[in-house]
Amino acid sequence: MKLKNYQMYINGEWIDSVSGKYFPSYNPATGEAWCYVAKGTAEDVDRAVKAAHDAFLSPEWSNMTYTERGKLVRKLGELISDRVDELAKFETMDNGKLIREMRGQLTYLPEFFYYYAGLADKIHGETLPIDKKDMFVFSSREPLGVVAAITPWNSPLYLTTLKLAPSLVAGNTIVIKPSEYTSASLLELVKLVEEAGFPPGVVNVVTGFGLPVGDTLTSHPLVSRIAFTGGTESARHVVRNSAENFAKVSLELGGKSPNIVFEDADPDNAAMGIIAGIFGASGQSCVAGSRAFLHVDIYDQVMDRLVDRVSKIKIGDPLLDETEMGPVATKAQLERVEQYVTLGHEEGGKLIYGGKKPEQIGNGWYYEPTIFEHTDNKARITQEEIFGPVLSVIPFKDEQEVIELANSTNYGLAAGIWVKDVARAHRVAKAIRAGIVWVNTYRSVSPVAPIGGSKLSGYGRESGYEAIYEYTQTKTVWINTSSEPIPDPFIMR
Ligand code: NAD
């Protein structure tokens, strides 16, 4: 059977790359190619950025009222809500994540478009009570220009939406480079951008690899804003590239997030929360709760529940509704997980569960849910992001100790706290250095709530009203209302 070729979308047209080349996209559940994607070049990027720049300046887009832009963004959300099942299937085919996880994400995705559509006519400045006579001063929030959006493979459309929806309502135009592993769902979604009625050039997609596509895009002189989600090393390149043009950057990177269980927590809920944090999505989540800190007084209770439920996890075809854990997304990712498990043994971790590929699941890139027990937080597998289904469990005795343990990584993205004592919940949430803290829940998201991190987890915030600030800049306008002659021109007024 001939596999489908996906073209790129530039300036409202579906086109081949100037290279004329395509590369395969693999289904992680079978290890086989299921479609081909246009292999973008630097020249394609240049074409897309120029189209986005022209569209940004065009009266059709720049003079469109905020209300009209909001309506277009809302329409896009509505079109997505009609195509949830189909889009979810494309995501699962590309990244191997559970169809029910992707369907869940996509069912909720329109809410992000509706939220930002609702904000479109609330993007306003202020009249400033200026401390000078005869001056009227106001500020407005202006779009930045061309946004370069770069996304990873784990939640392709969700992570794109966090950039796309606020960019558009704020009046920017955008060039998106999806992960080379997961381009199909975005290319399908872009058909809906067309259907919603966005002018050509407002949304563009260049597919291909970090080099040259991501690299050229983030160093392009016409790009004013870079929204990057991915790994730390790629982010370093992106930040250096941004210096070419001083483009404003946001970085949503990885994590080594702690899930802390205090002695008064509900052990059943805590065990479920830990599983949701690390084995949901096979650990391929930026906010994966990859370190569980269990208070010694509740250690055995939580551990017993954890191991019992984990031993019942149904691993298999991610397209089946009953499956609870699918494969990891790439062969390289599987090898990375295997290397960290070997390291876990070498560093003295005690393997409690898993630690190998499951038997009899064909040629897919599957790995068992894996639990290591450690005596401290110093081993590399307790410090480095694995991005796979590997949990490190560490005991603790008191609050101050666990705060220090939780904070002692180079990351600062997310944290979970399982506790009944409300005062302690507040104290610990405050002390944890992370952009998101969940108390008695884990992996909850909403368009209303900002996400983002600190330290090696990056900077800037996506989601929530804060994203509007991230995609706009302030203009201050001074109007002299006096008809008096201008006095001494050599001093600041
Ligand atoms: P990656 O850094 O390898 O790739 C991410 C994107 O960057 C891809 O589109 C890739 O082609 C591109 N890229 C690679 N090199 C580049 C370069 N030199 N210049 C510009 N672009 C380049 O990451 P990945 O393996 O696709 O994704 C996994 C990582 O993403 C993990 O570290 C994970 O924690 C992180 N992540 C973070 C969040 C978040 O919101 N914080 C969400 C999901 C994933």
Coordinates of C-alpha atoms and ligand atoms in Angstrom, one line a residue:
M1 CA 0.0 0.0 0.0
K2 CA 1.3 3.5 -0.9
L3 CA 1.7 5.6 2.2
K4 CA 0.4 9.1 2.4
N5 CA 2.8 12.1 1.6
Y6 CA 2.2 15.1 3.8
Q7 CA 3.1 18.5 2.2
M8 CA 3.9 21.7 4.1
Y9 CA 1.5 24.6 4.5
I10 CA 3.0 28.0 3.6
N11 CA 1.1 31.2 2.7
G12 CA -2.2 29.3 2.4
E13 CA -0.8 26.7 0.0
W14 CA 0.1 23.0 0.3
I15 CA 3.5 22.7 -1.2
D16 CA 6.5 20.3 -1.4
S17 CA 9.8 21.3 0.2
V18 CA 12.2 22.9 -2.3
S19 CA 14.3 19.8 -1.6
G20 CA 11.5 17.7 -3.0
K21 CA 12.3 15.1 -0.3
Y22 CA 10.1 13.4 2.2
F23 CA 11.0 11.5 5.4
P24 CA 9.1 8.6 7.1
S25 CA 7.0 8.9 10.2
Y26 CA 6.9 5.7 12.3
N27 CA 4.2 4.1 14.3
P28 CA 5.7 3.3 17.7
A29 CA 3.3 0.4 18.2
T30 CA 4.6 -1.5 15.2
G31 CA 8.0 0.2 14.5
E32 CA 6.9 0.7 10.9
A33 CA 6.5 3.8 8.7
W34 CA 2.9 4.9 8.3
C35 CA 3.2 8.2 6.3
Y36 CA 5.8 10.5 4.8
V37 CA 6.4 14.1 5.6
A38 CA 8.0 16.9 3.5
K39 CA 11.6 17.4 4.5
G40 CA 11.9 21.2 5.0
T41 CA 15.0 23.2 4.2
A42 CA 16.3 26.6 5.2
E43 CA 14.8 28.0 2.0
D44 CA 11.4 26.7 3.0
V45 CA 11.7 28.4 6.4
D46 CA 12.7 31.7 4.7
R47 CA 9.6 31.4 2.5
A48 CA 7.3 30.7 5.4
V49 CA 8.7 33.5 7.6
K50 CA 8.4 36.0 4.8
A51 CA 4.8 34.9 4.1
A52 CA 4.1 35.3 7.9
H53 CA 5.7 38.7 7.9
D54 CA 3.8 39.9 4.9
A55 CA 0.6 38.6 6.5
F56 CA 1.4 40.4 9.7
L57 CA 1.7 43.7 7.9
S58 CA -1.3 43.1 5.6
P59 CA -4.3 45.3 6.2
E60 CA -6.5 42.2 6.2
W61 CA -4.9 40.9 9.4
S62 CA -3.4 44.0 11.0
N63 CA -6.6 46.0 10.7
M64 CA -8.9 43.1 11.7
T65 CA -10.7 44.0 14.9
Y66 CA -9.8 42.0 18.0
T67 CA -13.4 40.8 18.1
E68 CA -13.1 39.4 14.6
R69 CA -9.9 37.7 15.4
G70 CA -11.6 36.2 18.5
K71 CA -14.4 34.8 16.3
L72 CA -11.9 33.1 13.9
V73 CA -10.1 31.5 16.9
R74 CA -13.4 30.4 18.3
K75 CA -14.4 28.9 14.9
L76 CA -11.1 27.0 14.8
G77 CA -11.9 25.5 18.2
E78 CA -15.4 24.5 17.0
L79 CA -14.0 22.8 13.9
I80 CA -11.5 20.9 16.1
S81 CA -14.3 19.7 18.4
D82 CA -16.0 18.1 15.3
R83 CA -12.8 16.2 14.4
V84 CA -11.6 14.9 17.8
D85 CA -11.6 11.2 17.1
E86 CA -9.8 11.6 13.8
L87 CA -7.1 14.0 15.1
A88 CA -6.6 11.7 18.2
K89 CA -5.9 8.8 15.9
F90 CA -3.2 10.7 14.0
E91 CA -1.5 11.6 17.3
T92 CA -1.5 8.0 18.5
M93 CA -0.2 6.7 15.2
D94 CA 2.7 9.1 15.4
N95 CA 3.6 9.1 19.1
G96 CA 2.2 5.8 20.4
K97 CA 0.3 7.5 23.3
L98 CA -3.0 6.0 24.3
I99 CA -5.9 6.8 22.1
R100 CA -8.0 7.6 25.2
E101 CA -5.3 10.0 26.4
M102 CA -5.1 11.8 23.1
R103 CA -8.9 11.8 22.7
G104 CA -9.2 13.2 26.2
Q105 CA -6.7 16.0 25.3
L106 CA -8.4 16.8 22.0
T107 CA -11.8 16.8 23.5
Y108 CA -10.6 19.5 26.0
L109 CA -8.4 21.3 23.4
P110 CA -11.3 23.5 22.0
E111 CA -11.6 25.0 25.5
F112 CA -8.2 26.7 25.0
F113 CA -9.4 28.2 21.7
Y114 CA -12.6 29.4 23.4
Y115 CA -10.7 30.8 26.4
Y116 CA -8.4 32.9 24.2
A117 CA -11.2 33.8 21.8
G118 CA -13.0 35.2 24.8
L119 CA -9.9 37.2 25.8
A120 CA -9.4 38.7 22.3
D121 CA -11.4 41.9 23.1
K122 CA -9.9 42.2 26.6
I123 CA -6.3 42.8 25.4
H124 CA -6.1 46.5 26.4
G125 CA -3.7 49.0 27.9
E126 CA -4.3 51.7 30.5
T127 CA -4.7 55.4 30.8
L128 CA -1.8 56.4 33.1
P129 CA -2.3 59.0 35.9
I130 CA 0.9 60.7 34.7
D131 CA 2.7 63.1 37.1
K132 CA 3.1 65.8 34.5
K133 CA 1.0 68.8 33.6
D134 CA -0.8 68.8 30.2
M135 CA 0.1 65.3 29.2
F136 CA -2.2 62.5 28.3
V137 CA -0.5 59.2 28.4
F138 CA -1.8 55.8 27.6
S139 CA -0.5 52.3 26.9
S140 CA -1.7 49.7 24.5
R141 CA -0.7 46.1 24.0
E142 CA 0.6 45.4 20.6
P143 CA 1.3 42.2 18.8
L144 CA 5.0 41.2 18.4
G145 CA 5.1 40.1 14.8
V146 CA 6.1 36.7 13.5
V147 CA 6.1 33.9 16.1
A148 CA 8.3 30.8 15.6
A149 CA 6.6 27.9 17.5
I150 CA 8.7 24.7 18.0
T151 CA 7.1 21.7 19.5
P152 CA 8.0 18.2 20.7
W153 CA 6.3 14.9 20.0
N154 CA 4.6 14.0 23.3
S155 CA 1.4 16.1 23.1
P156 CA 1.7 17.7 19.6
L157 CA -1.6 19.5 19.3
Y158 CA -2.0 20.5 22.9
L159 CA 1.5 22.0 23.0
T160 CA 0.9 23.7 19.7
T161 CA -2.4 25.2 20.9
L162 CA -0.8 26.8 23.9
K163 CA 1.2 28.9 21.4
L164 CA -1.2 29.2 18.5
A165 CA -4.4 30.4 20.2
P166 CA -2.8 33.3 22.2
S167 CA -0.5 34.3 19.3
L168 CA -3.5 34.7 17.0
V169 CA -5.9 36.6 19.2
A170 CA -3.1 39.0 20.0
G171 CA -2.6 39.7 16.3
N172 CA 0.6 37.9 15.6
T173 CA 1.3 35.5 12.7
I174 CA 3.0 32.2 13.2
V175 CA 5.3 29.6 11.6
I176 CA 5.1 26.3 13.4
K177 CA 7.7 23.6 13.2
P178 CA 6.3 20.3 14.7
S179 CA 8.5 17.5 15.9
E180 CA 9.9 15.4 13.1
Y181 CA 8.3 12.4 14.8
T182 CA 4.8 13.8 14.9
S183 CA 3.9 16.2 12.1
A184 CA 0.7 14.6 10.8
S185 CA -1.9 15.8 13.4
L186 CA -0.8 19.4 13.0
L187 CA -1.0 19.2 9.2
E188 CA -4.5 17.8 9.6
L189 CA -5.4 20.6 12.0
V190 CA -4.1 23.2 9.6
K191 CA -6.8 22.2 7.1
L192 CA -9.2 23.5 9.8
V193 CA -7.3 26.8 10.0
E194 CA -8.0 27.2 6.3
E195 CA -11.6 26.2 6.8
A196 CA -12.1 28.7 9.6
G197 CA -11.1 31.5 7.2
F198 CA -7.8 32.8 8.5
P199 CA -6.0 34.9 5.8
P200 CA -3.1 33.2 3.9
G201 CA 0.2 33.5 5.7
V202 CA -1.2 33.9 9.2
V203 CA -0.5 30.3 10.0
N204 CA 2.3 28.4 8.3
V205 CA 3.8 25.0 9.0
V206 CA 7.3 23.9 8.0
T207 CA 8.0 20.3 8.7
G208 CA 11.4 18.7 9.1
F209 CA 14.3 18.4 11.5
G210 CA 15.8 20.6 14.2
L211 CA 18.7 21.1 11.8
P212 CA 18.1 22.9 9.5
V213 CA 14.4 23.8 10.1
G214 CA 14.3 24.7 13.8
D215 CA 17.7 26.3 13.6
T216 CA 17.0 28.5 10.6
L217 CA 13.6 29.4 12.0
T218 CA 14.9 30.6 15.4
S219 CA 17.7 32.6 13.9
H220 CA 15.6 34.2 11.2
P221 CA 15.8 38.0 11.3
L222 CA 12.1 38.5 10.8
V223 CA 11.1 36.4 13.8
S224 CA 10.2 38.5 16.9
R225 CA 9.1 35.7 19.2
I226 CA 10.1 32.2 19.8
A227 CA 7.9 29.7 21.7
F228 CA 9.9 26.6 22.3
T229 CA 8.8 23.3 24.0
G230 CA 11.4 20.5 24.0
G231 CA 14.7 19.4 25.5
T232 CA 17.3 21.4 27.3
E233 CA 20.1 21.0 24.7
S234 CA 17.9 22.2 21.8
A235 CA 16.7 25.1 24.0
R236 CA 20.3 26.2 24.5
H237 CA 20.7 26.5 20.7
V238 CA 17.4 28.3 20.4
V239 CA 18.4 30.9 23.0
R240 CA 21.7 31.5 21.3
N241 CA 19.8 31.9 18.0
S242 CA 17.4 34.4 19.5
A243 CA 20.4 36.7 20.1
E244 CA 20.6 37.2 16.4
N245 CA 17.4 39.2 16.5
F246 CA 16.7 39.6 20.3
A247 CA 13.5 37.7 19.7
K248 CA 11.5 37.3 22.9
V249 CA 11.7 33.6 24.0
S250 CA 9.7 31.3 26.2
L251 CA 11.1 27.8 27.0
E252 CA 9.0 25.0 28.3
L253 CA 11.5 22.2 29.0
G254 CA 11.8 19.1 31.0
G255 CA 11.6 18.2 34.7
K256 CA 12.3 15.7 37.4
S257 CA 9.2 16.5 39.3
P258 CA 8.7 15.2 42.9
N259 CA 5.5 13.6 44.2
I260 CA 5.6 14.0 48.0
V261 CA 3.4 11.8 50.2
F262 CA 3.1 12.9 53.8
E263 CA 2.1 10.5 56.6
D264 CA -1.5 11.8 56.9
A265 CA -2.2 11.4 53.1
D266 CA -4.8 9.0 51.8
P267 CA -2.6 6.1 50.7
D268 CA -5.0 5.0 47.9
N269 CA -5.2 8.4 46.3
A270 CA -1.4 9.0 46.7
A271 CA -0.6 5.7 44.9
M272 CA -3.1 6.6 42.1
G273 CA -1.5 10.1 41.8
I274 CA 2.0 8.7 41.6
I275 CA 0.9 6.3 38.8
A276 CA -0.9 9.1 37.0
G277 CA 2.3 11.2 37.3
I278 CA 4.8 8.7 35.9
F279 CA 3.0 5.8 34.1
G280 CA 0.2 7.8 32.5
A281 CA 1.7 8.6 29.0
S282 CA 4.5 6.0 29.7
G283 CA 6.3 8.8 31.5
Q284 CA 6.6 10.9 28.4
S285 CA 5.3 14.0 30.0
C286 CA 7.3 17.1 30.9
V287 CA 5.6 17.2 34.2
A288 CA 6.1 13.4 34.9
G289 CA 6.3 12.8 38.6
S290 CA 9.5 10.8 38.3
R291 CA 10.5 11.0 41.9
A292 CA 8.2 9.8 44.7
F293 CA 9.1 10.8 48.2
L294 CA 7.2 8.7 50.7
H295 CA 7.2 9.5 54.5
V296 CA 8.6 6.5 56.4
D297 CA 5.3 6.1 58.4
I298 CA 3.3 5.6 55.2
Y299 CA 6.0 4.1 53.0
D300 CA 4.8 0.5 53.1
Q301 CA 1.1 1.3 52.7
V302 CA 1.7 3.4 49.6
M303 CA 4.4 1.1 48.1
D304 CA 2.1 -2.0 48.4
R305 CA -0.7 -0.2 46.7
L306 CA 1.6 1.2 44.0
V307 CA 3.2 -2.2 43.2
D308 CA -0.2 -3.9 43.2
R309 CA -1.8 -1.5 40.7
V310 CA 1.3 -1.2 38.6
S311 CA 1.5 -5.0 38.2
K312 CA -2.0 -4.9 36.7
I313 CA -1.3 -2.2 34.1
K314 CA -2.4 -3.4 30.7
I315 CA 0.4 -2.7 28.3
G316 CA -0.4 -3.0 24.6
D317 CA -1.8 -1.4 21.4
P318 CA -2.4 2.3 22.2
L319 CA -5.3 2.3 19.8
L320 CA -7.3 -0.1 22.0
D321 CA -9.5 1.6 24.6
E322 CA -8.6 -0.9 27.3
T323 CA -4.9 -0.3 27.0
E324 CA -3.3 1.6 29.9
M325 CA 0.3 1.9 28.8
G326 CA 1.5 2.1 25.2
P327 CA 5.0 2.1 23.8
V328 CA 7.5 4.9 24.1
A329 CA 7.5 7.2 21.1
T330 CA 10.8 6.4 19.4
K331 CA 13.5 3.7 19.2
A332 CA 16.0 6.2 20.6
Q333 CA 13.7 6.8 23.5
L334 CA 13.4 3.1 24.3
E335 CA 17.2 2.8 24.2
R336 CA 17.5 5.8 26.6
V337 CA 15.1 4.2 29.0
E338 CA 17.1 0.9 28.9
Q339 CA 20.4 2.8 29.5
Y340 CA 18.9 4.6 32.6
V341 CA 17.6 1.3 34.0
T342 CA 21.1 -0.2 33.6
L343 CA 22.5 2.9 35.4
G344 CA 19.9 2.5 38.1
H345 CA 21.2 -1.0 38.9
E346 CA 24.9 0.2 38.7
E347 CA 24.2 3.1 41.1
G348 CA 22.7 0.8 43.7
G349 CA 19.0 1.4 43.2
K350 CA 16.8 -1.6 44.2
L351 CA 14.6 -2.7 41.4
I352 CA 11.1 -3.2 42.8
Y353 CA 9.1 -3.7 39.6
G354 CA 9.6 -3.9 35.8
G355 CA 13.1 -3.1 34.4
K356 CA 12.8 -4.8 31.0
K357 CA 10.8 -4.9 27.8
P358 CA 7.5 -6.8 28.1
E359 CA 7.3 -10.1 26.3
Q360 CA 5.1 -10.8 23.3
I361 CA 4.1 -7.4 22.1
G362 CA 5.4 -7.6 18.5
N363 CA 8.0 -5.1 17.3
G364 CA 6.7 -2.0 19.0
W365 CA 8.9 0.1 21.4
Y366 CA 7.4 -1.0 24.6
Y367 CA 8.9 -0.9 28.1
E368 CA 7.5 -2.1 31.4
P369 CA 6.5 0.3 34.2
T370 CA 9.6 0.3 36.3
I371 CA 10.1 1.2 40.0
F372 CA 13.4 1.7 41.7
E373 CA 13.9 2.2 45.4
H374 CA 16.7 4.5 46.5
T375 CA 18.1 5.6 49.8
D376 CA 18.9 9.1 48.7
N377 CA 18.3 11.6 45.8
K378 CA 21.9 11.6 44.4
A379 CA 21.8 8.9 41.8
R380 CA 21.7 10.0 38.1
I381 CA 18.4 8.3 37.6
T382 CA 17.0 10.4 40.4
Q383 CA 18.5 13.6 39.0
E384 CA 18.2 13.4 35.2
E385 CA 15.1 13.5 33.1
I386 CA 14.4 10.0 31.6
F387 CA 11.2 10.8 29.8
G388 CA 10.0 7.2 30.2
P389 CA 8.1 4.9 32.6
V390 CA 10.8 4.8 35.3
L391 CA 9.9 5.9 38.9
S392 CA 12.4 6.5 41.7
V393 CA 11.0 6.1 45.2
I394 CA 12.9 7.6 48.1
P395 CA 11.9 7.6 51.9
F396 CA 11.9 10.7 54.1
K397 CA 11.4 11.5 57.8
D398 CA 10.4 15.2 58.0
E399 CA 9.1 18.2 56.2
Q400 CA 12.3 20.3 55.9
E401 CA 14.2 17.2 54.7
V402 CA 11.8 16.5 51.9
I403 CA 11.6 20.1 50.8
E404 CA 15.4 20.1 50.4
L405 CA 15.3 16.7 48.6
A406 CA 12.5 17.9 46.3
N407 CA 14.4 21.1 45.4
S408 CA 17.7 19.4 44.9
T409 CA 17.6 19.0 41.1
N410 CA 18.4 21.3 38.3
Y411 CA 14.8 21.4 37.3
G412 CA 11.8 23.4 38.6
L413 CA 8.7 22.5 36.6
A414 CA 6.1 20.7 38.7
A415 CA 5.4 19.0 42.0
G416 CA 2.7 17.0 43.7
I417 CA 2.0 17.0 47.4
W418 CA -0.3 14.4 49.1
V419 CA -1.4 15.6 52.5
K420 CA -4.4 16.3 54.6
D421 CA -2.9 19.1 56.9
V422 CA -3.9 22.3 55.1
A423 CA -1.3 24.4 56.8
R424 CA 1.4 22.0 55.7
A425 CA 0.0 21.9 52.1
H426 CA 0.4 25.7 51.9
R427 CA 3.9 25.7 53.5
V428 CA 5.3 23.1 51.3
A429 CA 3.6 24.4 48.1
K430 CA 5.3 27.7 48.9
A431 CA 8.7 26.2 49.6
I432 CA 8.9 24.0 46.5
R433 CA 10.7 25.6 43.6
A434 CA 8.5 24.7 40.7
G435 CA 6.1 26.5 38.4
I436 CA 3.2 24.2 39.1
V437 CA 2.3 22.6 42.4
W438 CA -0.6 20.1 42.6
V439 CA -2.0 19.2 46.0
N440 CA -3.9 15.9 46.3
T441 CA -4.1 15.8 42.5
Y442 CA -1.6 15.5 39.6
R443 CA -1.4 16.4 35.9
S444 CA -4.5 18.7 36.0
V445 CA -4.5 21.4 33.3
S446 CA -6.8 24.2 32.3
P447 CA -6.7 27.1 29.8
V448 CA -7.2 29.4 32.8
A449 CA -4.0 28.2 34.7
P450 CA -0.5 29.2 33.6
I451 CA 2.2 26.5 33.2
G452 CA 5.9 26.8 33.0
G453 CA 9.1 26.4 35.1
S454 CA 12.3 27.7 36.4
K455 CA 16.0 26.6 36.4
L456 CA 16.6 24.1 33.6
S457 CA 12.8 23.7 33.1
G458 CA 12.9 27.0 31.2
Y459 CA 11.3 30.4 31.6
G460 CA 8.1 32.1 30.5
R461 CA 4.5 30.9 31.0
E462 CA 2.0 29.4 28.7
S463 CA -1.7 29.0 29.2
G464 CA -3.8 31.4 31.3
Y465 CA -4.0 35.2 30.9
E466 CA -0.3 35.5 31.3
A467 CA 0.1 34.1 27.7
I468 CA -1.4 37.4 26.4
Y469 CA 1.5 39.3 28.0
E470 CA 3.9 36.8 26.4
Y471 CA 2.6 37.4 22.9
T472 CA 2.2 41.2 23.2
Q473 CA 4.4 44.2 24.0
T474 CA 3.5 47.5 25.6
K475 CA 3.4 50.7 23.6
T476 CA 3.3 54.0 25.6
V477 CA 1.8 57.0 23.8
W478 CA 2.4 60.5 25.2
I479 CA 0.2 63.3 24.0
N480 CA 1.1 66.9 24.9
T481 CA -2.2 68.7 25.3
S482 CA -0.6 72.1 26.0
S483 CA -0.4 74.9 23.4
E484 CA 2.4 76.5 25.2
P485 CA 5.8 76.8 23.5
I486 CA 8.2 73.9 24.2
P487 CA 10.7 75.2 26.9
D488 CA 14.4 74.3 27.1
P489 CA 15.0 71.5 24.6
F490 CA 18.3 70.4 26.3
I491 CA 16.7 68.9 29.4
M492 CA 14.4 66.0 29.8
R493 CA 10.8 67.1 30.5
Ligands
NAD1 P1 13.8 18.0 21.4 O1 14.5 19.2 22.1 O2 14.7 17.0 20.8 O3 12.9 18.5 20.2 C1 11.9 19.5 20.4 C2 11.7 20.3 19.1 O4 12.9 21.1 18.9 C3 11.6 19.4 17.9 O5 10.7 20.0 17.0 C4 13.0 19.5 17.3 O6 13.0 19.2 15.9 C5 13.4 20.9 17.6 N1 14.8 21.1 17.6 C6 15.8 20.2 17.8 N2 17.0 20.8 17.7 C7 16.8 22.1 17.4 C8 17.6 23.3 17.2 N3 19.0 23.2 17.2 N4 17.0 24.4 17.0 C9 15.7 24.5 17.0 N5 14.9 23.5 17.1 C10 15.4 22.3 17.4 O7 12.8 17.4 22.4 P2 11.8 16.2 22.2 O8 12.7 15.0 22.4 O9 11.0 16.3 21.0 O10 10.8 16.3 23.5 C11 11.1 15.9 24.7 C12 11.5 17.1 25.6 O11 10.4 18.1 25.6 C13 11.6 16.6 27.0 O12 12.7 17.2 27.6 C14 10.3 17.2 27.7 O13 10.4 17.3 29.1 C15 10.1 18.4 27.0 N6 8.7 18.9 27.1 C16 8.4 20.0 27.8 C17 7.1 20.3 28.0 C18 6.7 21.6 28.8 O14 5.6 22.1 28.6 N7 7.5 22.0 29.7 C19 6.1 19.6 27.4 C20 6.4 18.5 26.6 C21 7.7 18.2 26.5

